[in-house]
JSON list of N, CA, C and O in Angstrom, two decimals:
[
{"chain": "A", "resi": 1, "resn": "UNK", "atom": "N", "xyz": [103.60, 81.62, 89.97]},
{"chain": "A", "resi": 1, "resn": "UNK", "atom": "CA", "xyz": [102.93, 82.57, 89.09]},
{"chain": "A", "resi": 1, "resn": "UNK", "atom": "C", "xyz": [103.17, 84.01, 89.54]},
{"chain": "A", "resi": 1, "resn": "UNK", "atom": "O", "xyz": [103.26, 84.91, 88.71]},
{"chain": "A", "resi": 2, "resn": "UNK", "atom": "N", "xyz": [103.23, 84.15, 90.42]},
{"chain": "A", "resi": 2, "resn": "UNK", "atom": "CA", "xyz": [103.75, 85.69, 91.47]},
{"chain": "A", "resi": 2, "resn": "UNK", "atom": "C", "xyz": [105.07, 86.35, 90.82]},
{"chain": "A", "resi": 2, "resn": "UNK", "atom": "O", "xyz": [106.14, 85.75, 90.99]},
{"chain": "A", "resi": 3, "resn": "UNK", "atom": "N", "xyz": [105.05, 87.16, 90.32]},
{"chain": "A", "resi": 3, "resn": "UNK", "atom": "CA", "xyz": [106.69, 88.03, 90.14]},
{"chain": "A", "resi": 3, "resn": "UNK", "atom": "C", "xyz": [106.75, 89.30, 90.78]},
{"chain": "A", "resi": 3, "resn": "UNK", "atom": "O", "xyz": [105.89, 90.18, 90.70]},
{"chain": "A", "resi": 4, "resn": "UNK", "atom": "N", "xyz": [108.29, 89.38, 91.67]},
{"chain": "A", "resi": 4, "resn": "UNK", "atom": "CA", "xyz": [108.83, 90.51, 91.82]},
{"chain": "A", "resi": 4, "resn": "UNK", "atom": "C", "xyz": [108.86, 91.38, 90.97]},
{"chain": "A", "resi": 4, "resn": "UNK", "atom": "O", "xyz": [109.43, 91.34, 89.88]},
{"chain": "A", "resi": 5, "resn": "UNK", "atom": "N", "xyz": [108.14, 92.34, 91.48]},
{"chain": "A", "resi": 5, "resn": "UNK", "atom": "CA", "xyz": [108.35, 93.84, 90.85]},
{"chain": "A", "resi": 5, "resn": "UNK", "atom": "C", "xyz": [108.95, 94.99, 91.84]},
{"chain": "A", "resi": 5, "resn": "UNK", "atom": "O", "xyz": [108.70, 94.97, 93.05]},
{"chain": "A", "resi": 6, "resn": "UNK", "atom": "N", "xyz": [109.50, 95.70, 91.41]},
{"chain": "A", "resi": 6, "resn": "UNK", "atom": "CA", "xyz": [110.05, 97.14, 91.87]},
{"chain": "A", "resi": 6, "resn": "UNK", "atom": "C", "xyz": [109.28, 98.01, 91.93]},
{"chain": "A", "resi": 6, "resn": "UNK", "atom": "O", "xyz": [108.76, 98.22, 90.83]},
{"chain": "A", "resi": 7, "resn": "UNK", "atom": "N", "xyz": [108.87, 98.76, 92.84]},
{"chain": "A", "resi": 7, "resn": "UNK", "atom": "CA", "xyz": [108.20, 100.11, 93.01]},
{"chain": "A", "resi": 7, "resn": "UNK", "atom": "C", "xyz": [109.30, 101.68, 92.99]},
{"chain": "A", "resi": 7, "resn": "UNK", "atom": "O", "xyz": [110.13, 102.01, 93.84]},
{"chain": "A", "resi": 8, "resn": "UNK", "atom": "N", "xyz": [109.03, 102.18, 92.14]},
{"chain": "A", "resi": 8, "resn": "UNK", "atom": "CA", "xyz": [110.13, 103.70, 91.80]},
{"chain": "A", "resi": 8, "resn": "UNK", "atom": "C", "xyz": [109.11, 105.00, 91.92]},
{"chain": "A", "resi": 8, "resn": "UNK", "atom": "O", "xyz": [108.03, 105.15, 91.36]},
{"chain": "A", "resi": 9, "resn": "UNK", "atom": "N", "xyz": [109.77, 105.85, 92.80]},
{"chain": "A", "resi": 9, "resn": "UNK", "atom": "CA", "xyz": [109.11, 106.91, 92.94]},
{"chain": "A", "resi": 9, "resn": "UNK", "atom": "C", "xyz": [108.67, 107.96, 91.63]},
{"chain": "A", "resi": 9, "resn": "UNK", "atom": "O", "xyz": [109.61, 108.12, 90.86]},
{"chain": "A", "resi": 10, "resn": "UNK", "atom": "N", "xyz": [107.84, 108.43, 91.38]},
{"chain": "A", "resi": 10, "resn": "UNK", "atom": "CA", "xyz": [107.62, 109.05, 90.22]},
{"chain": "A", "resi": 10, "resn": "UNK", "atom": "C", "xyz": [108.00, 110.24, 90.40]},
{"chain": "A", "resi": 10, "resn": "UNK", "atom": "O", "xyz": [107.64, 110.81, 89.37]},
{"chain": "A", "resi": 11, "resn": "UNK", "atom": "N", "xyz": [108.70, 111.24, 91.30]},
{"chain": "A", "resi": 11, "resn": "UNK", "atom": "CA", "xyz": [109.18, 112.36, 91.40]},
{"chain": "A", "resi": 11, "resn": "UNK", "atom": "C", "xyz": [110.75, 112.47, 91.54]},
{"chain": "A", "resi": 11, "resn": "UNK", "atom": "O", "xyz": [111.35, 113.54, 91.39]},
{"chain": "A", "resi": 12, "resn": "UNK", "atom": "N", "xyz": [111.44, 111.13, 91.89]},
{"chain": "A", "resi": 12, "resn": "UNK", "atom": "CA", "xyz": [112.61, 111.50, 92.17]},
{"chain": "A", "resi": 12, "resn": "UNK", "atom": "C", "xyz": [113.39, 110.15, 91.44]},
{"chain": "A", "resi": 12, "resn": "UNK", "atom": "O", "xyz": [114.58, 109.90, 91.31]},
{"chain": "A", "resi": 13, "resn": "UNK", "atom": "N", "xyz": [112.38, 109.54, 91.09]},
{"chain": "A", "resi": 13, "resn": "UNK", "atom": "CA", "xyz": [112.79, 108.29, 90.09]},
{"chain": "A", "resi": 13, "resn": "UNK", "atom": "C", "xyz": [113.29, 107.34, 90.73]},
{"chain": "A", "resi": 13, "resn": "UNK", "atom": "O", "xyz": [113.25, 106.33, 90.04]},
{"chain": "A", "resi": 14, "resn": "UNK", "atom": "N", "xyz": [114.08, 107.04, 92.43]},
{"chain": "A", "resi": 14, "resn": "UNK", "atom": "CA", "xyz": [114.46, 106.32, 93.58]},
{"chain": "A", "resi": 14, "resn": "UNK", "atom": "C", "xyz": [113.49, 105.04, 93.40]},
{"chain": "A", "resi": 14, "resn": "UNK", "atom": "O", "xyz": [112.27, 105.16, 93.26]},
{"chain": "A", "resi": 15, "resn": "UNK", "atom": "N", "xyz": [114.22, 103.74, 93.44]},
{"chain": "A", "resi": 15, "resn": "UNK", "atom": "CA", "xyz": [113.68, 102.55, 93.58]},
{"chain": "A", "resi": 15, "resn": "UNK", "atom": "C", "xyz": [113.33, 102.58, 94.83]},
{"chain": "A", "resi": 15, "resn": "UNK", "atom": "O", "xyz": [114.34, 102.97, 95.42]},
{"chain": "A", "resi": 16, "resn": "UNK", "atom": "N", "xyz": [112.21, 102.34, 95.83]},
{"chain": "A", "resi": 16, "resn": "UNK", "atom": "CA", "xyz": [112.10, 102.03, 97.09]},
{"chain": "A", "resi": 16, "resn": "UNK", "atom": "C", "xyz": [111.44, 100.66, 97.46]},
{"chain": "A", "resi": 16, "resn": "UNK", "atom": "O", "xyz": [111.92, 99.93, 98.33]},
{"chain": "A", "resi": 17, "resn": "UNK", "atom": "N", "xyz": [110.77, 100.48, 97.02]},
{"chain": "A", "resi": 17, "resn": "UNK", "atom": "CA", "xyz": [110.17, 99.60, 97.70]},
{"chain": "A", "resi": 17, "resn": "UNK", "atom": "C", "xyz": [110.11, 97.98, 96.45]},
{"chain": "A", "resi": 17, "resn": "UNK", "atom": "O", "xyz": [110.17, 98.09, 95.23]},
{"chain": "A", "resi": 18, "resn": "UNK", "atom": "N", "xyz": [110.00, 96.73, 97.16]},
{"chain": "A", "resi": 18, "resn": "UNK", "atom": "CA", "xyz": [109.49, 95.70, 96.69]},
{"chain": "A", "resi": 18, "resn": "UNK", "atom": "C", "xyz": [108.69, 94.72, 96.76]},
{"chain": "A", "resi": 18, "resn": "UNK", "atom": "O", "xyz": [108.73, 94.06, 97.80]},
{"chain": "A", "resi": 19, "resn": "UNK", "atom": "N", "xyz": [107.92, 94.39, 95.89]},
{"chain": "A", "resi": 19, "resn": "UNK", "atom": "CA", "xyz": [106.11, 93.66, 96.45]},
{"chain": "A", "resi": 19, "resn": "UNK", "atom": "C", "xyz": [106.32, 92.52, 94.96]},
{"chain": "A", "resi": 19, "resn": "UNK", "atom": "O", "xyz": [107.16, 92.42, 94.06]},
{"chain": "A", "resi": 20, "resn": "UNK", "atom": "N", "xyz": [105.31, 91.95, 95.26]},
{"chain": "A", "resi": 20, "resn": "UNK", "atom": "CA", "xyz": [105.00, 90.65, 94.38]},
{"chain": "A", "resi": 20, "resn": "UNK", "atom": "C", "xyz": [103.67, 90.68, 93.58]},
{"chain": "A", "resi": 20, "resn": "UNK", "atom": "O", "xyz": [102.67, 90.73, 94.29]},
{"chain": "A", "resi": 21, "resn": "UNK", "atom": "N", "xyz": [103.51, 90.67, 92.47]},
{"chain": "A", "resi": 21, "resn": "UNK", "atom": "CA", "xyz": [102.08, 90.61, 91.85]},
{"chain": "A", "resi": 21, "resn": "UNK", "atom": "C", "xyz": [101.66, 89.35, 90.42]},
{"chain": "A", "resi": 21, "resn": "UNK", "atom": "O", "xyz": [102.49, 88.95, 89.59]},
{"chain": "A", "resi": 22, "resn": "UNK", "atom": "N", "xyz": [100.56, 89.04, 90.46]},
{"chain": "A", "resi": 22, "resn": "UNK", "atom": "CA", "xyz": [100.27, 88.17, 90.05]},
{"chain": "A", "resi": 22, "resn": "UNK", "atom": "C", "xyz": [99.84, 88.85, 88.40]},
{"chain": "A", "resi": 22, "resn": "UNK", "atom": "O", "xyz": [98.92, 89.62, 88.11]},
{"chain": "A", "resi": 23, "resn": "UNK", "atom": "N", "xyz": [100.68, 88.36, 87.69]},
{"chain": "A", "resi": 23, "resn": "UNK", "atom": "CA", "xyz": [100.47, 88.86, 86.27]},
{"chain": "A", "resi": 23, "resn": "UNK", "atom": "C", "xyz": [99.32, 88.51, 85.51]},
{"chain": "A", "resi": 23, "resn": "UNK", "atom": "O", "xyz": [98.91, 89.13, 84.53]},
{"chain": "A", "resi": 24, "resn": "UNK", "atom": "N", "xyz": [98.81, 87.47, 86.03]},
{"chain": "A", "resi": 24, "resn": "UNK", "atom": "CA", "xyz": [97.39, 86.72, 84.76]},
{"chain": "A", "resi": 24, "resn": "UNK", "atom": "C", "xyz": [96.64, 87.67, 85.79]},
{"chain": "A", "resi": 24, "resn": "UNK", "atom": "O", "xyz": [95.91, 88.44, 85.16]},
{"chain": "A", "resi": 25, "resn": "UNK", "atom": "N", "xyz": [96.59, 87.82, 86.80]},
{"chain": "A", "resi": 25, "resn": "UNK", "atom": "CA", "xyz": [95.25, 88.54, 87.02]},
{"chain": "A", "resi": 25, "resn": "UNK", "atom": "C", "xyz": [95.57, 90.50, 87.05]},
{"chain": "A", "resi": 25, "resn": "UNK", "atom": "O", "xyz": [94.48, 91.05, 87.17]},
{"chain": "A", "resi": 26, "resn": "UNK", "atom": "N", "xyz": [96.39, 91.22, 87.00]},
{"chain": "A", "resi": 26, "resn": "UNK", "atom": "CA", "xyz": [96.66, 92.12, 86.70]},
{"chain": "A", "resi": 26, "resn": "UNK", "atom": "C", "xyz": [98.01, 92.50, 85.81]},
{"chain": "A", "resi": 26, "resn": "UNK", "atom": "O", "xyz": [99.19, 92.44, 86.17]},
{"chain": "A", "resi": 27, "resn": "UNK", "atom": "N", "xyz": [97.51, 92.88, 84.60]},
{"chain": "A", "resi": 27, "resn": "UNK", "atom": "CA", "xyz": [98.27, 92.92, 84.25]},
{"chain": "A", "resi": 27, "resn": "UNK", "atom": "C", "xyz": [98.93, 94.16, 83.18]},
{"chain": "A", "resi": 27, "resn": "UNK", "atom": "O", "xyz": [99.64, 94.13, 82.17]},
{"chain": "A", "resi": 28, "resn": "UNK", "atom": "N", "xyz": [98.16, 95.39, 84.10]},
{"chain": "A", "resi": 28, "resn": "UNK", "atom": "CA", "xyz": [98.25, 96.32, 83.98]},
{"chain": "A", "resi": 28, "resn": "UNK", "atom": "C", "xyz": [99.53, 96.70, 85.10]},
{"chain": "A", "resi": 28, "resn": "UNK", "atom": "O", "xyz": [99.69, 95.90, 86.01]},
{"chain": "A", "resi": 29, "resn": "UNK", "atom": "N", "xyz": [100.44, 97.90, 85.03]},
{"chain": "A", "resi": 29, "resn": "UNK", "atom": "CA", "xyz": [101.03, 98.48, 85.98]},
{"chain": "A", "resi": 29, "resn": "UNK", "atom": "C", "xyz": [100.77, 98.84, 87.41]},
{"chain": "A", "resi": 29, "resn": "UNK", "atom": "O", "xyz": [99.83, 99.55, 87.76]},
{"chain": "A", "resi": 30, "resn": "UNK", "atom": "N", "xyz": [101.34, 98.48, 87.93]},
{"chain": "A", "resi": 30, "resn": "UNK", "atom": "CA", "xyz": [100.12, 98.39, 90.00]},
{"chain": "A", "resi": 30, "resn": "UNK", "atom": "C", "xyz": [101.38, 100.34, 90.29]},
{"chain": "A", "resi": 30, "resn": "UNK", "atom": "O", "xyz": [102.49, 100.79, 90.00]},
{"chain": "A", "resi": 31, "resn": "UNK", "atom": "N", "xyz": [100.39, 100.66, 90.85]},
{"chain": "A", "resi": 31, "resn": "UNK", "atom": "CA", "xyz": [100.60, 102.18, 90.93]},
{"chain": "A", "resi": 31, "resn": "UNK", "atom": "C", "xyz": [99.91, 102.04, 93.07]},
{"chain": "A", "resi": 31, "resn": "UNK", "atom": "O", "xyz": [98.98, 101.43, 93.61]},
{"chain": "A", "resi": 32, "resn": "UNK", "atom": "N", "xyz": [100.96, 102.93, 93.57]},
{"chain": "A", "resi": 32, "resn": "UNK", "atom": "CA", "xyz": [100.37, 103.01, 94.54]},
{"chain": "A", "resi": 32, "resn": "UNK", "atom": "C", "xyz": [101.38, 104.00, 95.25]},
{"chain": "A", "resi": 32, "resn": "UNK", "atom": "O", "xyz": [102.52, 104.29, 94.88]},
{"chain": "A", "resi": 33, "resn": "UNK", "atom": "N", "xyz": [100.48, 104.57, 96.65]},
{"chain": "A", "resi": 33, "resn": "UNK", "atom": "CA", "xyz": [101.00, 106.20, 96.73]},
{"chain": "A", "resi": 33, "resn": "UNK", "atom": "C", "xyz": [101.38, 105.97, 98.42]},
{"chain": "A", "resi": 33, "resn": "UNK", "atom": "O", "xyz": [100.61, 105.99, 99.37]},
{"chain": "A", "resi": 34, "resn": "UNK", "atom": "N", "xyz": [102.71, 105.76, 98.39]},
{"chain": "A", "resi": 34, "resn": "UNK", "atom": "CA", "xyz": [103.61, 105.20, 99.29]},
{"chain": "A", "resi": 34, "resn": "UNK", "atom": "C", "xyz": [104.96, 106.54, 99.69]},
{"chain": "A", "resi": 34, "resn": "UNK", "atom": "O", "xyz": [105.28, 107.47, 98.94]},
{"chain": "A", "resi": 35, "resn": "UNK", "atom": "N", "xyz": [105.68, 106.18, 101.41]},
{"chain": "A", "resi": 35, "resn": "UNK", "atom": "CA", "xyz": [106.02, 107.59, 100.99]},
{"chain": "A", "resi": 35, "resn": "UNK", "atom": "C", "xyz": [107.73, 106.73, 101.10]},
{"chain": "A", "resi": 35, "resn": "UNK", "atom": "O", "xyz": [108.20, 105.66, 101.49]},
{"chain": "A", "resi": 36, "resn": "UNK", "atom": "N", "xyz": [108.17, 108.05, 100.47]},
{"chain": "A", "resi": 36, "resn": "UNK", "atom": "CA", "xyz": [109.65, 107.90, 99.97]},
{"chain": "A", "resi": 36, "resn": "UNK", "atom": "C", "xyz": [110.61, 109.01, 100.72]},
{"chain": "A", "resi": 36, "resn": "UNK", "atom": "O", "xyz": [110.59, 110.22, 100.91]},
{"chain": "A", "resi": 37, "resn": "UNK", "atom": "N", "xyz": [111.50, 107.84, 101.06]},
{"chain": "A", "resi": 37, "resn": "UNK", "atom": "CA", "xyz": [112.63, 108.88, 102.31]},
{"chain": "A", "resi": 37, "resn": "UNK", "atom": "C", "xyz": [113.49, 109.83, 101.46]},
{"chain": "A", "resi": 37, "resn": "UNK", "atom": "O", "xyz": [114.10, 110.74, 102.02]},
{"chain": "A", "resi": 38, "resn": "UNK", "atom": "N", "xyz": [113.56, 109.65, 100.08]},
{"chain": "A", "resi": 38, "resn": "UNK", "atom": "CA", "xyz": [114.13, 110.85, 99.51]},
{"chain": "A", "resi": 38, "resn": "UNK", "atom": "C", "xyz": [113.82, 112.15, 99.59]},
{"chain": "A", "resi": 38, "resn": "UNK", "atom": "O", "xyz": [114.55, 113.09, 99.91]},
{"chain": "A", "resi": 39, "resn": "UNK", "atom": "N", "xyz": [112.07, 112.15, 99.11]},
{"chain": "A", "resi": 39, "resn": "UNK", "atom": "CA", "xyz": [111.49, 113.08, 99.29]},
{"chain": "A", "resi": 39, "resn": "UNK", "atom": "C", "xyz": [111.07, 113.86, 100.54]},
{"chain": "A", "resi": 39, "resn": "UNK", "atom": "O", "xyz": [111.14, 115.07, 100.75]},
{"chain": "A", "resi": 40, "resn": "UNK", "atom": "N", "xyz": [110.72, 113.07, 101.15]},
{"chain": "A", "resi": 40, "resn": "UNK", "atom": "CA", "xyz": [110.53, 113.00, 103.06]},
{"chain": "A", "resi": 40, "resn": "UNK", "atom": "C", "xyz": [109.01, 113.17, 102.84]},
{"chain": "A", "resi": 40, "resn": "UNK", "atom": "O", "xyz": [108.34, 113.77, 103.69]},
{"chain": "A", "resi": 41, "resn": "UNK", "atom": "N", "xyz": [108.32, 112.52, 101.44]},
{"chain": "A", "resi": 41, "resn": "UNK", "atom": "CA", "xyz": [106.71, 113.09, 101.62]},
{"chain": "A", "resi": 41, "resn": "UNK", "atom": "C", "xyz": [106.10, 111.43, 101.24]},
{"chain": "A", "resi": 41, "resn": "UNK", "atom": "O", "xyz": [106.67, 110.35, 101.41]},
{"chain": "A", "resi": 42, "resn": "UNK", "atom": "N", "xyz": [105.08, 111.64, 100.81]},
{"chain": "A", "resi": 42, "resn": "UNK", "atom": "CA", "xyz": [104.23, 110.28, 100.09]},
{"chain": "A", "resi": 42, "resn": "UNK", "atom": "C", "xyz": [103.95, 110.77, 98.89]},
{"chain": "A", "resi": 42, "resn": "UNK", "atom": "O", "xyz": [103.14, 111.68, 98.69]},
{"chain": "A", "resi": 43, "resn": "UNK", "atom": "N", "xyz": [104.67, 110.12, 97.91]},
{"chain": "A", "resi": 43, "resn": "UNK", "atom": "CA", "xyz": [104.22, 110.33, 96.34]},
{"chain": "A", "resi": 43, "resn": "UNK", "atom": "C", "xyz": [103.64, 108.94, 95.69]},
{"chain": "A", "resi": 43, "resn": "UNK", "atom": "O", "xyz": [103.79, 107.96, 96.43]},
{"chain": "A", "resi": 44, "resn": "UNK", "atom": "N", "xyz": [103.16, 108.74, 94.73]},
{"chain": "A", "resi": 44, "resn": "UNK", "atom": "CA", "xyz": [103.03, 107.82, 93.89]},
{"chain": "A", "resi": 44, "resn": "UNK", "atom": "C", "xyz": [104.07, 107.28, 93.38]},
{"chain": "A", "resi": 44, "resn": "UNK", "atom": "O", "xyz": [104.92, 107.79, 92.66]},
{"chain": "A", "resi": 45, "resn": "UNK", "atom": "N", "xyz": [103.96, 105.89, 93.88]},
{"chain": "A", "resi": 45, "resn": "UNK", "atom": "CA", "xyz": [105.13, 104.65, 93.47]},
{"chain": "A", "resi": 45, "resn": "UNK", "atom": "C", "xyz": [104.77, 103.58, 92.48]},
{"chain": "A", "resi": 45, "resn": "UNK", "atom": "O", "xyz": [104.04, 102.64, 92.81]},
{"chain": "A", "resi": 46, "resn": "UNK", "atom": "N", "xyz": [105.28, 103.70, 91.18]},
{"chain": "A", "resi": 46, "resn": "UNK", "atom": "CA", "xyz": [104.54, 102.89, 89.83]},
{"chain": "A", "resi": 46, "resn": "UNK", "atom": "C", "xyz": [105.64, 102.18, 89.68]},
{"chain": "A", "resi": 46, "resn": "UNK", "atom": "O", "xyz": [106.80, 102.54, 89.84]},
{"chain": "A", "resi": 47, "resn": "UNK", "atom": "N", "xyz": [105.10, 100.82, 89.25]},
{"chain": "A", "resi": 47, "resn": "UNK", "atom": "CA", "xyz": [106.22, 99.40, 88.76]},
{"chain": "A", "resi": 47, "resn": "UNK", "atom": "C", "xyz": [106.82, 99.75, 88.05]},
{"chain": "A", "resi": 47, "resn": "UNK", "atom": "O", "xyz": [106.36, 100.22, 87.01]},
{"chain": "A", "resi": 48, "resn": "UNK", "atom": "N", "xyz": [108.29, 99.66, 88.32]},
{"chain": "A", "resi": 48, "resn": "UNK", "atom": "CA", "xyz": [109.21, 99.68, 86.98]},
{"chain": "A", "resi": 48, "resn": "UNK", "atom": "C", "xyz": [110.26, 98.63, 87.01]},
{"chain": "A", "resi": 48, "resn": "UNK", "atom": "O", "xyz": [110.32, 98.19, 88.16]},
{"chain": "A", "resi": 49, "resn": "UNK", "atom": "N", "xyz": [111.08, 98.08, 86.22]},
{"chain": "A", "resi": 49, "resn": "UNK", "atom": "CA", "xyz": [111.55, 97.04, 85.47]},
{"chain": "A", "resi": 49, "resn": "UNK", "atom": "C", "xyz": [112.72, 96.72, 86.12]},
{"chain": "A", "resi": 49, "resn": "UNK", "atom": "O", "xyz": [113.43, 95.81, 85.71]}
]
């Protein structure tokens, strides 16, 4: 029931990171504020496709 999702930085658009989430119980977009070596800071990292 678990699917891979992609986490993409919202400032530089860079895929970084990958986590697993359970769709029947959220199944809204998982948003979380992780940092990204592009930027060299911590921005907000939202699921994308």
């Amino acid at each position: 029931m678990r699917d891979i999702i992609t986490l993409g930085c919202t400032e530089c658009k860079q895929r970084n990171y990958t986590t697993t989430k359970n769709k029947k119980n959220t199944p809204q977009k998982l948003e979380f504020k992780k940092y990204c070596r592009f930027c060299r800071t911590h921005t907000v990292h939202k699921e994308t496709k």
